[in-house]
Amino acid sequence: MDPETLVRDHTIYACVMGSRAFGLATDGSDTDRRGVFVAPTPLFWRFEKPPTHVEGPAEEQFSWELERFCELALRANPNILECLHSPVVEHIDDTGRELLALRGAFLSRRAHDTFTRYALGQRKKLEAHVRLHGAPRWKHAMHLLRLLMSSRDLLRTGALTIDVGDQREPLLAVKRGEVPWPEVESWMNRLAAEADEASRRSPLPEAPDHRRVEDFLVRVRRASALQPDPYDEVVQGVVHGRGVG
């Protein structure tokens, strides 16, 4: 089964990410699409396993197989957690709704470490660009500020909200280069310190609910195993002269 077929026929959840999900879209903003597909269980019984992720088939589209998606979410990967909380859902089925119902099971104080590491890596890139060119990539600076806000608020409230709300205009001013870099640096430092403080009294649990997520994955795999083997369907088509040419 080719990767595009997996995405086309087995996607359980698809959403829009990037600026359009964050409330930061402007004229000309790309539409970044992310999704989760469930590879039929019989495909895992063969030597050649299904892919853990697929790029495309549309531009700016990227999808993960459910197990890989859950693994990354349990590790508090920022991109994956935000995908689960996108306000712009383009497709969802019953299994996808079960996945979204598990959003809280993925959240824990581990998010502080993962969001902080990601933010530090992005900030080093910005600082390197400042040293080389005298200014950062302002769009990247805006998105780093947004990420820091999201991390702080998650640790404070226990809920992940990715739409920037009333911070849209201040952030877009950064994107346009209207805020001096020292002020942006100060803003970043303040947000990071607020996240550190929030992590010490966060309502989030110390670790995600691994068992609850695994039970869900096992149920999905079991249900899929009871469906016809897609590989056998292809073989039968060849034997009877179908699907050739």
C-alpha positions as a Markdown table, in Angstrom:
| # | Residue | x | y | z |
|---|---|---|---|---|
| 1 | Met | 0.0 | 0.0 | 0.0 |
| 2 | Asp | 1.6 | 3.2 | -1.1 |
| 3 | Pro | 2.0 | 6.1 | 1.3 |
| 4 | Glu | -0.5 | 8.4 | -0.4 |
| 5 | Thr | -3.1 | 5.7 | -0.2 |
| 6 | Leu | -2.6 | 5.5 | 3.6 |
| 7 | Val | -3.1 | 9.2 | 3.9 |
| 8 | Arg | -6.1 | 9.3 | 1.5 |
| 9 | Asp | -8.0 | 6.3 | 2.8 |
| 10 | His | -6.9 | 5.9 | 6.5 |
| 11 | Thr | -6.6 | 9.4 | 7.9 |
| 12 | Ile | -8.5 | 9.7 | 11.2 |
| 13 | Tyr | -7.7 | 13.3 | 12.0 |
| 14 | Ala | -6.5 | 16.2 | 9.9 |
| 15 | Cys | -6.1 | 19.8 | 10.9 |
| 16 | Val | -4.5 | 23.1 | 9.9 |
| 17 | Met | -1.4 | 24.3 | 11.7 |
| 18 | Gly | 0.9 | 27.3 | 11.5 |
| 19 | Ser | -0.2 | 30.9 | 11.3 |
| 20 | Arg | -3.8 | 30.0 | 10.4 |
| 21 | Ala | -4.2 | 28.0 | 13.6 |
| 22 | Phe | -2.3 | 30.4 | 15.8 |
| 23 | Gly | -4.4 | 33.4 | 14.8 |
| 24 | Leu | -1.5 | 35.0 | 13.1 |
| 25 | Ala | -2.4 | 34.6 | 9.4 |
| 26 | Thr | -2.0 | 37.5 | 7.0 |
| 27 | Asp | -2.5 | 37.8 | 3.3 |
| 28 | Gly | -0.3 | 35.2 | 1.6 |
| 29 | Ser | 0.1 | 33.0 | 4.6 |
| 30 | Asp | 0.7 | 29.3 | 3.8 |
| 31 | Thr | -1.8 | 26.7 | 4.8 |
| 32 | Asp | 0.1 | 24.0 | 6.7 |
| 33 | Arg | -1.8 | 20.8 | 7.0 |
| 34 | Arg | -1.1 | 18.0 | 9.5 |
| 35 | Gly | -2.8 | 14.7 | 10.0 |
| 36 | Val | -2.8 | 11.2 | 11.7 |
| 37 | Phe | -3.5 | 8.0 | 9.8 |
| 38 | Val | -3.9 | 4.4 | 11.0 |
| 39 | Ala | -2.1 | 1.9 | 8.9 |
| 40 | Pro | -4.1 | -1.3 | 8.7 |
| 41 | Thr | -2.8 | -3.8 | 11.3 |
| 42 | Pro | -2.1 | -6.6 | 8.8 |
| 43 | Leu | 0.6 | -4.4 | 7.2 |
| 44 | Phe | 2.6 | -4.7 | 10.4 |
| 45 | Trp | 2.7 | -8.5 | 10.0 |
| 46 | Arg | 5.0 | -8.3 | 7.0 |
| 47 | Phe | 8.7 | -7.7 | 6.7 |
| 48 | Glu | 8.2 | -4.2 | 5.1 |
| 49 | Lys | 6.4 | -2.1 | 7.7 |
| 50 | Pro | 4.2 | 0.8 | 6.9 |
| 51 | Pro | 5.8 | 4.3 | 7.2 |
| 52 | Thr | 5.8 | 6.2 | 10.4 |
| 53 | His | 5.1 | 9.4 | 8.6 |
| 54 | Val | 4.2 | 10.6 | 5.1 |
| 55 | Glu | 4.8 | 13.9 | 3.4 |
| 56 | Gly | 2.1 | 15.0 | 1.0 |
| 57 | Pro | 0.3 | 14.3 | -1.2 |
| 58 | Ala | -0.6 | 18.0 | -1.1 |
| 59 | Glu | 1.9 | 20.8 | -0.6 |
| 60 | Glu | 2.6 | 21.7 | 3.0 |
| 61 | Gln | 0.9 | 18.4 | 4.2 |
| 62 | Phe | 2.5 | 16.0 | 6.7 |
| 63 | Ser | 0.9 | 13.1 | 8.4 |
| 64 | Trp | 2.0 | 10.6 | 11.1 |
| 65 | Glu | 1.0 | 7.0 | 11.7 |
| 66 | Leu | -1.0 | 6.8 | 14.9 |
| 67 | Glu | 1.6 | 4.9 | 16.9 |
| 68 | Arg | 4.4 | 7.3 | 16.1 |
| 69 | Phe | 2.1 | 10.3 | 16.8 |
| 70 | Cys | 1.2 | 8.9 | 20.2 |
| 71 | Glu | 4.9 | 8.2 | 21.0 |
| 72 | Leu | 5.9 | 11.8 | 20.2 |
| 73 | Ala | 2.9 | 13.2 | 22.1 |
| 74 | Leu | 3.8 | 11.2 | 25.2 |
| 75 | Arg | 7.3 | 12.7 | 25.0 |
| 76 | Ala | 5.6 | 16.2 | 25.0 |
| 77 | Asn | 6.8 | 17.1 | 21.5 |
| 78 | Pro | 5.6 | 20.7 | 21.1 |
| 79 | Asn | 4.6 | 20.3 | 17.4 |
| 80 | Ile | 2.6 | 17.2 | 18.1 |
| 81 | Leu | 0.8 | 18.5 | 21.2 |
| 82 | Glu | -0.1 | 21.7 | 19.3 |
| 83 | Cys | -1.4 | 19.6 | 16.4 |
| 84 | Leu | -3.8 | 17.9 | 18.9 |
| 85 | His | -5.1 | 21.3 | 19.9 |
| 86 | Ser | -5.6 | 23.0 | 16.6 |
| 87 | Pro | -8.8 | 25.0 | 16.4 |
| 88 | Val | -9.0 | 24.3 | 12.7 |
| 89 | Val | -10.0 | 20.7 | 12.1 |
| 90 | Glu | -10.6 | 19.7 | 8.5 |
| 91 | His | -11.4 | 16.0 | 8.9 |
| 92 | Ile | -12.1 | 13.7 | 11.9 |
| 93 | Asp | -13.8 | 10.3 | 12.2 |
| 94 | Asp | -14.8 | 8.3 | 15.3 |
| 95 | Thr | -11.3 | 7.1 | 16.0 |
| 96 | Gly | -10.0 | 10.7 | 15.6 |
| 97 | Arg | -12.6 | 11.8 | 18.1 |
| 98 | Glu | -11.3 | 9.2 | 20.5 |
| 99 | Leu | -7.8 | 10.5 | 20.0 |
| 100 | Leu | -8.8 | 14.1 | 20.7 |
| 101 | Ala | -10.7 | 12.9 | 23.8 |
| 102 | Leu | -7.2 | 11.7 | 25.1 |
| 103 | Arg | -5.6 | 15.1 | 24.8 |
| 104 | Gly | -5.3 | 15.5 | 28.5 |
| 105 | Ala | -3.6 | 12.1 | 28.9 |
| 106 | Phe | -0.6 | 13.4 | 26.9 |
| 107 | Leu | -0.1 | 16.6 | 29.0 |
| 108 | Ser | 2.3 | 16.7 | 31.9 |
| 109 | Arg | 5.0 | 18.8 | 33.4 |
| 110 | Arg | 7.4 | 17.2 | 30.9 |
| 111 | Ala | 6.2 | 19.9 | 28.5 |
| 112 | His | 8.3 | 22.4 | 30.4 |
| 113 | Asp | 11.5 | 20.6 | 29.4 |
| 114 | Thr | 10.5 | 19.9 | 25.8 |
| 115 | Phe | 9.1 | 23.4 | 25.1 |
| 116 | Thr | 12.2 | 25.0 | 26.8 |
| 117 | Arg | 14.7 | 22.9 | 24.8 |
| 118 | Tyr | 12.9 | 23.7 | 21.6 |
| 119 | Ala | 12.7 | 27.4 | 22.4 |
| 120 | Leu | 16.4 | 27.5 | 23.3 |
| 121 | Gly | 17.4 | 25.9 | 20.0 |
| 122 | Gln | 15.3 | 28.4 | 18.1 |
| 123 | Arg | 16.7 | 31.3 | 20.1 |
| 124 | Lys | 20.3 | 30.3 | 19.4 |
| 125 | Lys | 19.4 | 30.4 | 15.7 |
| 126 | Leu | 17.9 | 33.9 | 16.0 |
| 127 | Glu | 21.0 | 35.1 | 17.9 |
| 128 | Ala | 23.3 | 33.7 | 15.3 |
| 129 | His | 21.4 | 35.5 | 12.6 |
| 130 | Val | 21.6 | 38.8 | 14.6 |
| 131 | Arg | 25.4 | 38.4 | 14.8 |
| 132 | Leu | 25.7 | 37.7 | 11.1 |
| 133 | His | 23.1 | 40.2 | 9.8 |
| 134 | Gly | 22.4 | 42.6 | 12.5 |
| 135 | Ala | 18.8 | 41.5 | 12.9 |
| 136 | Pro | 16.9 | 38.2 | 13.4 |
| 137 | Arg | 14.5 | 36.6 | 11.1 |
| 138 | Trp | 11.5 | 38.5 | 12.5 |
| 139 | Lys | 8.9 | 35.9 | 11.5 |
| 140 | His | 10.9 | 33.3 | 13.5 |
| 141 | Ala | 11.1 | 35.7 | 16.4 |
| 142 | Met | 7.4 | 36.1 | 16.4 |
| 143 | His | 6.7 | 32.4 | 16.4 |
| 144 | Leu | 9.2 | 31.8 | 19.2 |
| 145 | Leu | 7.4 | 34.4 | 21.4 |
| 146 | Arg | 4.1 | 32.7 | 20.6 |
| 147 | Leu | 5.6 | 29.3 | 21.6 |
| 148 | Leu | 6.9 | 30.8 | 24.9 |
| 149 | Met | 3.4 | 32.2 | 25.6 |
| 150 | Ser | 1.8 | 28.9 | 24.9 |
| 151 | Ser | 4.2 | 27.0 | 27.2 |
| 152 | Arg | 3.7 | 29.4 | 30.0 |
| 153 | Asp | 0.0 | 29.3 | 29.8 |
| 154 | Leu | -0.1 | 25.5 | 29.6 |
| 155 | Leu | 2.0 | 25.2 | 32.8 |
| 156 | Arg | -0.2 | 27.8 | 34.5 |
| 157 | Thr | -3.6 | 26.4 | 33.6 |
| 158 | Gly | -3.0 | 22.8 | 32.6 |
| 159 | Ala | -4.7 | 23.6 | 29.2 |
| 160 | Leu | -2.9 | 24.1 | 25.9 |
| 161 | Thr | -4.3 | 27.0 | 23.8 |
| 162 | Ile | -2.5 | 27.8 | 20.6 |
| 163 | Asp | -4.6 | 30.8 | 19.3 |
| 164 | Val | -2.8 | 34.0 | 20.4 |
| 165 | Gly | -6.0 | 35.9 | 21.0 |
| 166 | Asp | -5.4 | 39.5 | 21.9 |
| 167 | Gln | -1.6 | 39.1 | 21.4 |
| 168 | Arg | -2.1 | 39.0 | 17.6 |
| 169 | Glu | -1.2 | 42.6 | 17.0 |
| 170 | Pro | 1.9 | 42.8 | 19.3 |
| 171 | Leu | 3.2 | 39.6 | 17.7 |
| 172 | Leu | 2.6 | 40.8 | 14.2 |
| 173 | Ala | 4.5 | 44.0 | 15.0 |
| 174 | Val | 7.5 | 41.8 | 15.8 |
| 175 | Lys | 7.0 | 40.0 | 12.5 |
| 176 | Arg | 7.1 | 43.4 | 10.7 |
| 177 | Gly | 10.4 | 44.3 | 12.5 |
| 178 | Glu | 8.7 | 47.2 | 14.3 |
| 179 | Val | 10.0 | 46.1 | 17.8 |
| 180 | Pro | 13.7 | 46.5 | 18.5 |
| 181 | Trp | 15.6 | 43.3 | 19.0 |
| 182 | Pro | 16.6 | 44.2 | 22.6 |
| 183 | Glu | 12.9 | 44.6 | 23.5 |
| 184 | Val | 12.1 | 41.2 | 21.9 |
| 185 | Glu | 14.9 | 39.6 | 23.9 |
| 186 | Ser | 13.6 | 41.1 | 27.1 |
| 187 | Trp | 10.1 | 39.8 | 26.2 |
| 188 | Met | 11.5 | 36.3 | 25.6 |
| 189 | Asn | 13.4 | 36.4 | 28.9 |
| 190 | Arg | 10.3 | 37.4 | 30.8 |
| 191 | Leu | 8.2 | 34.7 | 29.2 |
| 192 | Ala | 10.8 | 32.1 | 29.9 |
| 193 | Ala | 11.0 | 33.2 | 33.6 |
| 194 | Glu | 7.3 | 33.1 | 33.9 |
| 195 | Ala | 7.2 | 29.5 | 32.5 |
| 196 | Asp | 9.9 | 28.4 | 35.0 |
| 197 | Glu | 7.8 | 29.8 | 37.8 |
| 198 | Ala | 4.6 | 28.3 | 36.5 |
| 199 | Ser | 6.3 | 24.9 | 36.2 |
| 200 | Arg | 6.9 | 24.8 | 40.0 |
| 201 | Arg | 3.2 | 25.0 | 40.8 |
| 202 | Ser | 1.6 | 23.6 | 37.7 |
| 203 | Pro | -1.7 | 21.7 | 37.9 |
| 204 | Leu | -0.3 | 19.3 | 35.3 |
| 205 | Pro | 0.7 | 15.7 | 36.5 |
| 206 | Glu | 4.4 | 14.8 | 36.6 |
| 207 | Ala | 4.0 | 12.3 | 33.8 |
| 208 | Pro | 1.5 | 11.6 | 31.0 |
| 209 | Asp | -1.1 | 8.8 | 31.3 |
| 210 | His | 0.9 | 6.2 | 29.3 |
| 211 | Arg | -1.4 | 3.3 | 30.1 |
| 212 | Arg | -4.6 | 5.1 | 28.9 |
| 213 | Val | -2.9 | 6.0 | 25.6 |
| 214 | Glu | -1.6 | 2.5 | 25.1 |
| 215 | Asp | -5.0 | 1.0 | 25.8 |
| 216 | Phe | -6.5 | 3.2 | 23.1 |
| 217 | Leu | -3.8 | 2.2 | 20.6 |
| 218 | Val | -4.3 | -1.5 | 21.3 |
| 219 | Arg | -8.1 | -1.1 | 20.7 |
| 220 | Val | -7.5 | 0.6 | 17.4 |
| 221 | Arg | -5.0 | -2.1 | 16.3 |
| 222 | Arg | -7.4 | -4.9 | 17.3 |
| 223 | Ala | -10.3 | -3.4 | 15.5 |
| 224 | Ser | -8.2 | -2.9 | 12.4 |
| 225 | Ala | -7.0 | -6.5 | 12.5 |
| 226 | Leu | -10.6 | -7.7 | 12.2 |
| 227 | Gln | -10.9 | -5.9 | 8.8 |
| 228 | Pro | -10.0 | -7.5 | 5.5 |
| 229 | Asp | -6.2 | -7.6 | 4.8 |
| 230 | Pro | -5.6 | -4.9 | 2.2 |
| 231 | Tyr | -2.6 | -6.9 | 0.9 |
| 232 | Asp | -4.7 | -10.0 | 0.3 |
| 233 | Glu | -7.2 | -7.8 | -1.6 |
| 234 | Val | -4.4 | -6.7 | -3.9 |
| 235 | Val | -3.2 | -10.3 | -4.4 |
| 236 | Gln | -6.8 | -11.5 | -5.2 |
| 237 | Gly | -7.1 | -8.7 | -7.7 |
| 238 | Val | -4.0 | -9.8 | -9.6 |
| 239 | Val | -5.0 | -13.5 | -9.5 |
| 240 | His | -8.4 | -12.7 | -11.0 |
| 241 | Gly | -7.1 | -10.2 | -13.5 |
| 242 | Arg | -8.1 | -7.1 | -11.7 |
| 243 | Gly | -6.0 | -4.0 | -11.0 |
| 244 | Val | -3.5 | -4.9 | -13.7 |
| 245 | Gly | -2.4 | -2.5 | -16.4 |
